[in-house]
Short mmCIF file of C-alpha atoms in Angstrom, two decimals:
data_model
loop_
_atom_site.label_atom_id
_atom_site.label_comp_id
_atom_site.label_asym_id
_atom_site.label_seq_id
_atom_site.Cartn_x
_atom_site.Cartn_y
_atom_site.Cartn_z
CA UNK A 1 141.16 440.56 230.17
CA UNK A 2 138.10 441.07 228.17
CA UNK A 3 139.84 440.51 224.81
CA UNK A 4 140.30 437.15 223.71
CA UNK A 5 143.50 435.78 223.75
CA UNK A 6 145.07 435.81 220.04
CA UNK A 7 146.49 432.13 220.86
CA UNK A 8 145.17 429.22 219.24
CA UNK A 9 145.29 426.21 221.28
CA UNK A 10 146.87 422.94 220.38
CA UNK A 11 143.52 420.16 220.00
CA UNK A 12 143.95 417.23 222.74
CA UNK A 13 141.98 414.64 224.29
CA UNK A 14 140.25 415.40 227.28
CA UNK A 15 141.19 413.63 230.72
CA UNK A 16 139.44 414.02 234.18
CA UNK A 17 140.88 414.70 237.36
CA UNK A 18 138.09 414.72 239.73
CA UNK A 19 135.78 417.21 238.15
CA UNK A 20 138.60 419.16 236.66
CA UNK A 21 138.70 419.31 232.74
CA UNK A 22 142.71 418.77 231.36
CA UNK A 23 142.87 419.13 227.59
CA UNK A 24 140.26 419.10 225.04
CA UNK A 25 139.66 422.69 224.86
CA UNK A 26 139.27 423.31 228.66
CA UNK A 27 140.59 425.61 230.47
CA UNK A 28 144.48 425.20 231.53
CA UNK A 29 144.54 424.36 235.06
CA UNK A 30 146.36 425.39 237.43
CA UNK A 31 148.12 423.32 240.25
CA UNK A 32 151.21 422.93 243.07
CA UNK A 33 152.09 420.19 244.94
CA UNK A 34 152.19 420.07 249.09
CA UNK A 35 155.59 420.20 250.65
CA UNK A 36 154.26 419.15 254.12
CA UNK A 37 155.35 415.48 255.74
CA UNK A 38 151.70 413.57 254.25
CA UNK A 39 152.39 411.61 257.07
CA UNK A 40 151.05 414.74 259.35
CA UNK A 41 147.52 414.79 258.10
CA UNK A 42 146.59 418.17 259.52
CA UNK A 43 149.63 420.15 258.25
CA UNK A 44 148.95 418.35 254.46
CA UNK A 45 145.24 418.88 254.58
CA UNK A 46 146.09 422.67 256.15
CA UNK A 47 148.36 423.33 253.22
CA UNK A 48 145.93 422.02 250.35
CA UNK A 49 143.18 424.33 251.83
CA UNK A 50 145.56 427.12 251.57
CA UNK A 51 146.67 426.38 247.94
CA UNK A 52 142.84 425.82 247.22
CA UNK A 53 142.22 429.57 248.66
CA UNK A 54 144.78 430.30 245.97
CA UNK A 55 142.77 429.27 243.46
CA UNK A 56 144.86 425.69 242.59
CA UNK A 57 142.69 423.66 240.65
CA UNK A 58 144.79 420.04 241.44
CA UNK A 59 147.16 419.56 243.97
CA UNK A 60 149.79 416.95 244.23
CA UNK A 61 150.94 414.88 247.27
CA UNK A 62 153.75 412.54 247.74
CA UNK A 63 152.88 409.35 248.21
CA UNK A 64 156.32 407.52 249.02
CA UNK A 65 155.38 404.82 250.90
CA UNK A 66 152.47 402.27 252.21
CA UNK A 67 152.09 404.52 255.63
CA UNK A 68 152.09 407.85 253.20
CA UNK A 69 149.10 406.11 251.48
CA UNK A 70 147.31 405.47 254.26
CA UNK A 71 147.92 409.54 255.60
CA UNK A 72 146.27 409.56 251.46
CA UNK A 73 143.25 408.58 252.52
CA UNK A 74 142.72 410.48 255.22
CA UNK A 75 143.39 413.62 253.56
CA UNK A 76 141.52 412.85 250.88
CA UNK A 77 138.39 412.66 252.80
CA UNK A 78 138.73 416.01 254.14
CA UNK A 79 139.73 418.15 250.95
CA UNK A 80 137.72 418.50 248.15
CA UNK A 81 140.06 419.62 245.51
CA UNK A 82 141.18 416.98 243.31
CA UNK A 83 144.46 415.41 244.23
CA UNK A 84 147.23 413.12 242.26
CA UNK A 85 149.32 410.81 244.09
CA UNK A 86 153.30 411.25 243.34
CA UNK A 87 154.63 407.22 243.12
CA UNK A 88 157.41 405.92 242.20
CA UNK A 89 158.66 402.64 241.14
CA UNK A 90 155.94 400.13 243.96
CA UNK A 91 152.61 399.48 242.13
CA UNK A 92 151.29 398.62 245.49
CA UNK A 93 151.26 402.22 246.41
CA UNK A 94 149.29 402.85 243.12
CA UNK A 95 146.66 400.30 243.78
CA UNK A 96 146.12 401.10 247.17
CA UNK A 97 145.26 405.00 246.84
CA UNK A 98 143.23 403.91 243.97
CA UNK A 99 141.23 402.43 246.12
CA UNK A 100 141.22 405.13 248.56
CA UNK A 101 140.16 407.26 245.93
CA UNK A 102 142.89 408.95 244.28
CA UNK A 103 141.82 411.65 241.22
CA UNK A 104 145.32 410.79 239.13
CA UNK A 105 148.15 408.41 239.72
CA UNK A 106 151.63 409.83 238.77
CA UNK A 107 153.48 406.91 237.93
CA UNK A 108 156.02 406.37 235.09
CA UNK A 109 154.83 402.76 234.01
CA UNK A 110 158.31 401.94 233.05
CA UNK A 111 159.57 402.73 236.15
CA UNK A 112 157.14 399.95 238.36
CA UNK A 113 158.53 396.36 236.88
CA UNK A 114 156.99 393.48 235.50
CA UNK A 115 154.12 393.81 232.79
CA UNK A 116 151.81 392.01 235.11
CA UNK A 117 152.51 395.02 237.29
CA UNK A 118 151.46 397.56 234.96
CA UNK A 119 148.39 395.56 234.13
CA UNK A 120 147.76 396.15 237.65
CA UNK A 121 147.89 399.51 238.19
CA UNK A 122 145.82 399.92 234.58
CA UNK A 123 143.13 398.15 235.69
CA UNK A 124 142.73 399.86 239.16
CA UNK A 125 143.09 403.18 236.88
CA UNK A 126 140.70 401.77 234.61
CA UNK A 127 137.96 400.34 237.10
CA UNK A 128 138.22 403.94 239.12
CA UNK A 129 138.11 406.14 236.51
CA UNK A 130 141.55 407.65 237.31
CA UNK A 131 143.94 409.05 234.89
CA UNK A 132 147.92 408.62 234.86
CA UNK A 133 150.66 411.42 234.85
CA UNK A 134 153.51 410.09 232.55
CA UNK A 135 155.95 412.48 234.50
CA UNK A 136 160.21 412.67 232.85
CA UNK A 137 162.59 414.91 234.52
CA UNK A 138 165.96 415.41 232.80
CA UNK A 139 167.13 414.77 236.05
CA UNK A 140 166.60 411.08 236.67
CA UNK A 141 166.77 409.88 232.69
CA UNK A 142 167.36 406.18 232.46
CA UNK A 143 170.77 405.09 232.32
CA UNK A 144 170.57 403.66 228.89
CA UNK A 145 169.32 407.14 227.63
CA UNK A 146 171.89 408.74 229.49
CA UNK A 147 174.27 406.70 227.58
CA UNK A 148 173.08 406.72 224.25
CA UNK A 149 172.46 410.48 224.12
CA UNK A 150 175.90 411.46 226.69
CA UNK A 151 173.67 414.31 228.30
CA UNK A 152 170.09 414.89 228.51
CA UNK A 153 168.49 415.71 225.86
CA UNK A 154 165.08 417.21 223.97
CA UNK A 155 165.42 414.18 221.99
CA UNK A 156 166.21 411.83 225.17
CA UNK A 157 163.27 413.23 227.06
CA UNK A 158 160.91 412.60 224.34
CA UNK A 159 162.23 409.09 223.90
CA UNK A 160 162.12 408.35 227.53
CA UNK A 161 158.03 409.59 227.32
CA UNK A 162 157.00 407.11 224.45
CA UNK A 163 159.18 404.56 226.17
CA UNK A 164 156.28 404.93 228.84
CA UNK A 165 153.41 405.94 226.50
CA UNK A 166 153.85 402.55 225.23
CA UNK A 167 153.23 400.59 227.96
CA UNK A 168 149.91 402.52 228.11
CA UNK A 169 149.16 401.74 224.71
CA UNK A 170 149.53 397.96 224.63
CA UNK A 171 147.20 398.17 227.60
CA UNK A 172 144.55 400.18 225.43
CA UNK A 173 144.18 403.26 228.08
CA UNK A 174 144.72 406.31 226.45
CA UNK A 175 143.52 408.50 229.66
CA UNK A 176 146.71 409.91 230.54
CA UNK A 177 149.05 413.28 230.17
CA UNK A 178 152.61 413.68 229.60
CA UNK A 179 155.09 415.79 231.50
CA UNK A 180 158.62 416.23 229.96
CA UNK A 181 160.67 418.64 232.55
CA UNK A 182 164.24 420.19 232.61
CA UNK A 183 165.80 423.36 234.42
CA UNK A 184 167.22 423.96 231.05
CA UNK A 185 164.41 426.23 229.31
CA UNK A 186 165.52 425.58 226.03
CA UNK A 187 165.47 421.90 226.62
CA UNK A 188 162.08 421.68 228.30
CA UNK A 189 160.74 423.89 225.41
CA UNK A 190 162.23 422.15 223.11
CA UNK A 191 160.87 418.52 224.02
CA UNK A 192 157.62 419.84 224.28
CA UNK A 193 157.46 421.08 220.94
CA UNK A 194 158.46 417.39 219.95
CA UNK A 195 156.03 415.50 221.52
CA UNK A 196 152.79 417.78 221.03
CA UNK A 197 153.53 416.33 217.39
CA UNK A 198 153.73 413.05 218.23
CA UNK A 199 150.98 412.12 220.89
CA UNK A 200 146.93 413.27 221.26
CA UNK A 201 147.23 413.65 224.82
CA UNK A 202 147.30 417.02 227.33
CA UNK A 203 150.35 418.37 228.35
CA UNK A 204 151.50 418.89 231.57
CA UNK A 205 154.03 422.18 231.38
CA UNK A 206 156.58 423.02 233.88
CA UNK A 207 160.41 424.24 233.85
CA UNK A 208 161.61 421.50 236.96
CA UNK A 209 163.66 422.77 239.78
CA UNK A 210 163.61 426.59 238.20
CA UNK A 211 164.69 428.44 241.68
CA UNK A 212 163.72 430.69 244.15
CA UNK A 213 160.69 432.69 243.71
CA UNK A 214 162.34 435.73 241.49
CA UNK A 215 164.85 433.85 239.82
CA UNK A 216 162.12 430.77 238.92
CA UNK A 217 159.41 432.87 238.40
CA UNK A 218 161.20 434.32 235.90
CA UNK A 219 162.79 431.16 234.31
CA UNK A 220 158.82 429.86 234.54
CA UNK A 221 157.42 432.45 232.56
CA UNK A 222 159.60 432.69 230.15
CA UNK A 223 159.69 428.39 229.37
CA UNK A 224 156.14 428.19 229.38
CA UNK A 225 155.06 431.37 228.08
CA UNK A 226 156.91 430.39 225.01
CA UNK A 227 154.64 427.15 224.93
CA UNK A 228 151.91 428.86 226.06
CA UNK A 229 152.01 431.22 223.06
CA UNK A 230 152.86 428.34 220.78
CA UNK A 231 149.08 426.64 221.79
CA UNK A 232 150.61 423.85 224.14
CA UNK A 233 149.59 423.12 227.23
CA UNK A 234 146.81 422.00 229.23
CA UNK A 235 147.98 421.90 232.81
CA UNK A 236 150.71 424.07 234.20
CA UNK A 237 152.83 423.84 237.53
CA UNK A 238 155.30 426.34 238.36
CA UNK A 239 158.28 424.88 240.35
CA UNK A 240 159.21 427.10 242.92
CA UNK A 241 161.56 426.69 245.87
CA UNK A 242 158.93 428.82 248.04
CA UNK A 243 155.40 428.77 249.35
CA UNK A 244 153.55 426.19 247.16
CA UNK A 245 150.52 428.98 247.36
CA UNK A 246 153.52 431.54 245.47
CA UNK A 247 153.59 428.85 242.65
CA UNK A 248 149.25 429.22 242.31
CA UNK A 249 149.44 433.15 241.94
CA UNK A 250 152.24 432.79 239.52
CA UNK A 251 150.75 430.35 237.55
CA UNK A 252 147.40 432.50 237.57
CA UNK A 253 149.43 435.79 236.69
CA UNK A 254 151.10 434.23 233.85
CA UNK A 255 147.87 432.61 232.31
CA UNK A 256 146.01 435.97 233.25
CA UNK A 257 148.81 437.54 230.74
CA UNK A 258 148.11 435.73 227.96
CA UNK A 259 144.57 436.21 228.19
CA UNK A 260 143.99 432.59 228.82
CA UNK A 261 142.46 432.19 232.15
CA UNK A 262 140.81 435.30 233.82
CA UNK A 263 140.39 434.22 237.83
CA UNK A 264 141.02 437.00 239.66
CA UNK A 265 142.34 440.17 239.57
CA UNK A 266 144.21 441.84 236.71
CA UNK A 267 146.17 444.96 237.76
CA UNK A 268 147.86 447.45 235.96
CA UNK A 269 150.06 449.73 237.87
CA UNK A 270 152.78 451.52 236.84
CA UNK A 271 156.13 451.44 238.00
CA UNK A 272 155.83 454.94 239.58
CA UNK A 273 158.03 457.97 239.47
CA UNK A 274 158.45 461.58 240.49
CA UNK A 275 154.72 462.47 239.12
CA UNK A 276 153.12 459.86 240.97
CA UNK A 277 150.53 462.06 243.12
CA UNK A 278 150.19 458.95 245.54
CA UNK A 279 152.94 456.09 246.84
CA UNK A 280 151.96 453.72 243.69
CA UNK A 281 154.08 450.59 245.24
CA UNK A 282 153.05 451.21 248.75
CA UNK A 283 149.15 450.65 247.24
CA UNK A 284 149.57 447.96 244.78
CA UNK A 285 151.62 445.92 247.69
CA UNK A 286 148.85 446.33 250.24
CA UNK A 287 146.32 445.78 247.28
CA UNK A 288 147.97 442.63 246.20
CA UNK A 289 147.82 441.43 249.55
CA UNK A 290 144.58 442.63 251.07
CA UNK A 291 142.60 441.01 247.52
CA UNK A 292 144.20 437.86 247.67
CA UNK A 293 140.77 436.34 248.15
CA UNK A 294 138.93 437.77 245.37
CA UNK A 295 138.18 435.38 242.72
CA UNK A 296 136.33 437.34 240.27
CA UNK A 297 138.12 438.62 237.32
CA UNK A 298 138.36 442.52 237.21
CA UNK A 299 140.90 444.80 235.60
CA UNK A 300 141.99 447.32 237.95
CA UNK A 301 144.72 450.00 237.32
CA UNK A 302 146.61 451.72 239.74
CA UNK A 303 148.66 454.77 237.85
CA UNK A 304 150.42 457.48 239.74
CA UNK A 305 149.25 460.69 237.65
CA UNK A 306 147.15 461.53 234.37
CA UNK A 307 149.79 461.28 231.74
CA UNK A 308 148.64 457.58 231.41
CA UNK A 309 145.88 457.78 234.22
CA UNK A 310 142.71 458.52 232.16
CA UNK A 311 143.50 456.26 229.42
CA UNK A 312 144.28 452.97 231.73
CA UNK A 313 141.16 453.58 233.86
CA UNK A 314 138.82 453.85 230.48
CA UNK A 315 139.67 450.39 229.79
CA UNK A 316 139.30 449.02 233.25
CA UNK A 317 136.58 448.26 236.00
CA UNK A 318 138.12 450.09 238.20
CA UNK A 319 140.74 452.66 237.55
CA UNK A 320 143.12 454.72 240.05
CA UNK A 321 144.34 458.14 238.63
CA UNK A 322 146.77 460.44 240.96
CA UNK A 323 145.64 464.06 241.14
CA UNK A 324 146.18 467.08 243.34
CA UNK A 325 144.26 467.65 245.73
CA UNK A 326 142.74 464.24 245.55
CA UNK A 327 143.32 460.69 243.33
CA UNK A 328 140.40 460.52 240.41
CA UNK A 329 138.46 456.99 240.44
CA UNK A 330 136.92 455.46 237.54
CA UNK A 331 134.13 453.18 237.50
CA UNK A 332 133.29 451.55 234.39
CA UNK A 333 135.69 453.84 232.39
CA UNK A 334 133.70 456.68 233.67
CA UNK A 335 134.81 459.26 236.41
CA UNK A 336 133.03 458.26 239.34
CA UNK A 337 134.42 459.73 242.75
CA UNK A 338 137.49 461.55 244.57
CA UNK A 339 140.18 459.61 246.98
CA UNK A 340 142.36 461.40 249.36
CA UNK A 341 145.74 459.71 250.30
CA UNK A 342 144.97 459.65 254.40
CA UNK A 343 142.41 456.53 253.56
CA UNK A 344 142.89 455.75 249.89
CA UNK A 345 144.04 452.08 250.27
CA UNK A 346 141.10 451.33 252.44
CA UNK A 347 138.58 453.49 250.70
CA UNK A 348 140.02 451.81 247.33
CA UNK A 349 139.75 448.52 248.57
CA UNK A 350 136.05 448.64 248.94
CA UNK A 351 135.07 449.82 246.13
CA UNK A 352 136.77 446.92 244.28
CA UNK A 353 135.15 444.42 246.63
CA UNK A 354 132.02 446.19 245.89
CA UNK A 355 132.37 446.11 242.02
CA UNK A 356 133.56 442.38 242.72
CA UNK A 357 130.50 441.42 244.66
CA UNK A 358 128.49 443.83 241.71
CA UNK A 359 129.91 441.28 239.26
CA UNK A 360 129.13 438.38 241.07
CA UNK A 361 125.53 438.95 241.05
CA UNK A 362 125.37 440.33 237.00
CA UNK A 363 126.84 436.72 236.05
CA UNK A 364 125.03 434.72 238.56
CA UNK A 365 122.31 436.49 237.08
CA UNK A 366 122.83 435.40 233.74
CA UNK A 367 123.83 431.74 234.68
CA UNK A 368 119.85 431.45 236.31
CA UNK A 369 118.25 433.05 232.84
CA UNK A 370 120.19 430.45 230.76
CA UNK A 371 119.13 427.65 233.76
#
């Protein structure tokens, strides 16, 4: 975490949602989308506070209907992290959450009918200052495209995009990001590889429907890590079928990986083994768990003895090597203190939060001298 990531970043124009930054060079946000009824305002708005806890920098609601919209508004008013409303095919939906001030409209503008109709829903995007998710799934590929191409297809969901990126461009409103999603990681890949060449807009990344939370996690990382690394991307979800908040710390874990965002906290345990002078995967566990709510970034290793100890905790804030009698703690790279095993999760957990809160105030610090 405090090298800079080797990865050079595919240039895009920058859209708003709310106050969040997609594209242009800013940083690649993060988001999930709520799984809750929106009719039941407290469970949605309940959920969204939990996700923004997370750290999620958008969230996405389901908007499927005029009542839905209605629950919009509500829930709008009470959150304050920026949301996008998922519509499909009735513009009426779209122009009424625009109204009740809606940060991004998912729409596919092929998808909602007549040209007057997408005029519509421009305008109110327009007038508001709202951007529009172009969203294609491999799963629900026109008919015609399904026909022409006999399966879904890279090509196909490219073709599908401009099909909708043209609306938009007749219409003059270039304020919008692309999404082109498949289960099939070499598909997804793929078609995202195609249209980075072929539009100035920010990418949306995400492997659709990838599983469970192992099995997608997995699938996940290894789609858009392969974009990521290429430079593309601007805005990542990671499709779960478990806790939206799982599909936040994923997301930040992967980007924390590749360098390229640095909320949090970075750990670096090993996988433990018969040297390990404490229980390494009882720690990191409670550690993981206990820290959830830290935000700052620190790099804090967690290795069972000093083969690799020493080394790890010289390059971290906060380092964890086992010993006998007592676990060696480094500060800074430098040997600071002794941890017995009876306490050592609680005794280690305030030192972070200490170092954390230390940090805070350094670059808080610095933020008032540049002021």
């Amino acid at each position: 975490m405090h090298m800079h990531s080797p990865i050079t970043r595919r240039i895009s124009r920058q859209i708003h949602v709310g106050n969040v930054a997609v594209g242009g060079g800013a940083p690649i946000s993060v988001q999930s989308m709520t799984n809750t009824d929106t009719l039941d305002v407290d469970a949605t708005v309940a959920q969204i506070e939990r996700l923004q806890m997370a750290g999620a920098d958008i969230v996405r609601v389901s908007v499927p209907d005029m009542d839905a919209a209605e629950a919009f508004g509500k829930i709008k008013r009470r959150v304050s992290v920026p949301l996008v409303a998922d519509i499909h095919f009735d513009y009426k939906i779209a122009l009424r959450v625009a109204e009740l001030g809606v940060d991004c409209l998912r729409i596919n503008p092929g998808n909602i009918g007549r040209e007057e109709r997408v005029q519509a829903v421009v305008s109110a995007a327009r007038d508001n200052g709202i951007p529009i998710r172009i969203g294609v799934n491999a799963g629900s590929l026109e008919k015609d495209l399904q026909k022409k191409y006999g399966e879904p297809t890279p090509e196909a969901l490219v073709e599908s995009a401009m099909r909708h990126i043209d609306h938009l461009d007749r219409l003059d409103f270039p304020d919008f990001k692309v999404s082109v999603k498949a289960s099939d990681v070499f598909m997804a890949v793929a078609a995202y590889r195609q249209l980075a060449t072929q539009i100035e807009q920010p990418l949306h990344l995400g492997i659709t429907e990838a599983g469970g939370l192992r099995s997608g996690t997995v699938k996940s990382s290894i789609g858009l890590g392969m974009l990521l690394m290429d430079g593309i991307g601007d805005t990542i979800r990671v499709s779960l079928a478990a806790d939206p908040v799982e599909e936040i710390k994923v997301g930040y874990d992967m980007l924390k990986s590749l360098r390229l965002r640095s909320k949090g906290i970075n750990f670096i345990a090993c996988p433990s083994c018969s040297r390990q002078n404490f229980d390494v995967i009882g720690t990191m566990n409670a550690l993981e768990e206990r820290l959830d709510d830290i935000m700052t970034p620190l790099d804090v290793s967690v290795i069972g003895c000093v083969v690799n100890g020493p080394g790890e905790a010289k390059e971290s804030d906060i380092g964890l090597t086992g010993g006998s009698p007592a676990n060696l703690v480094y500060i800074d790279g430098k040997p600071a203190s002794k941890l017995r095993n009876d306490h050592l999760v609680d005794d280690l957990e305030a030192l972070i939060r200490a170092k954390a809160k230390e940090k805070e105030a350094r670059d808080e610090a610095v933020i008032a001298r540049g002021a």
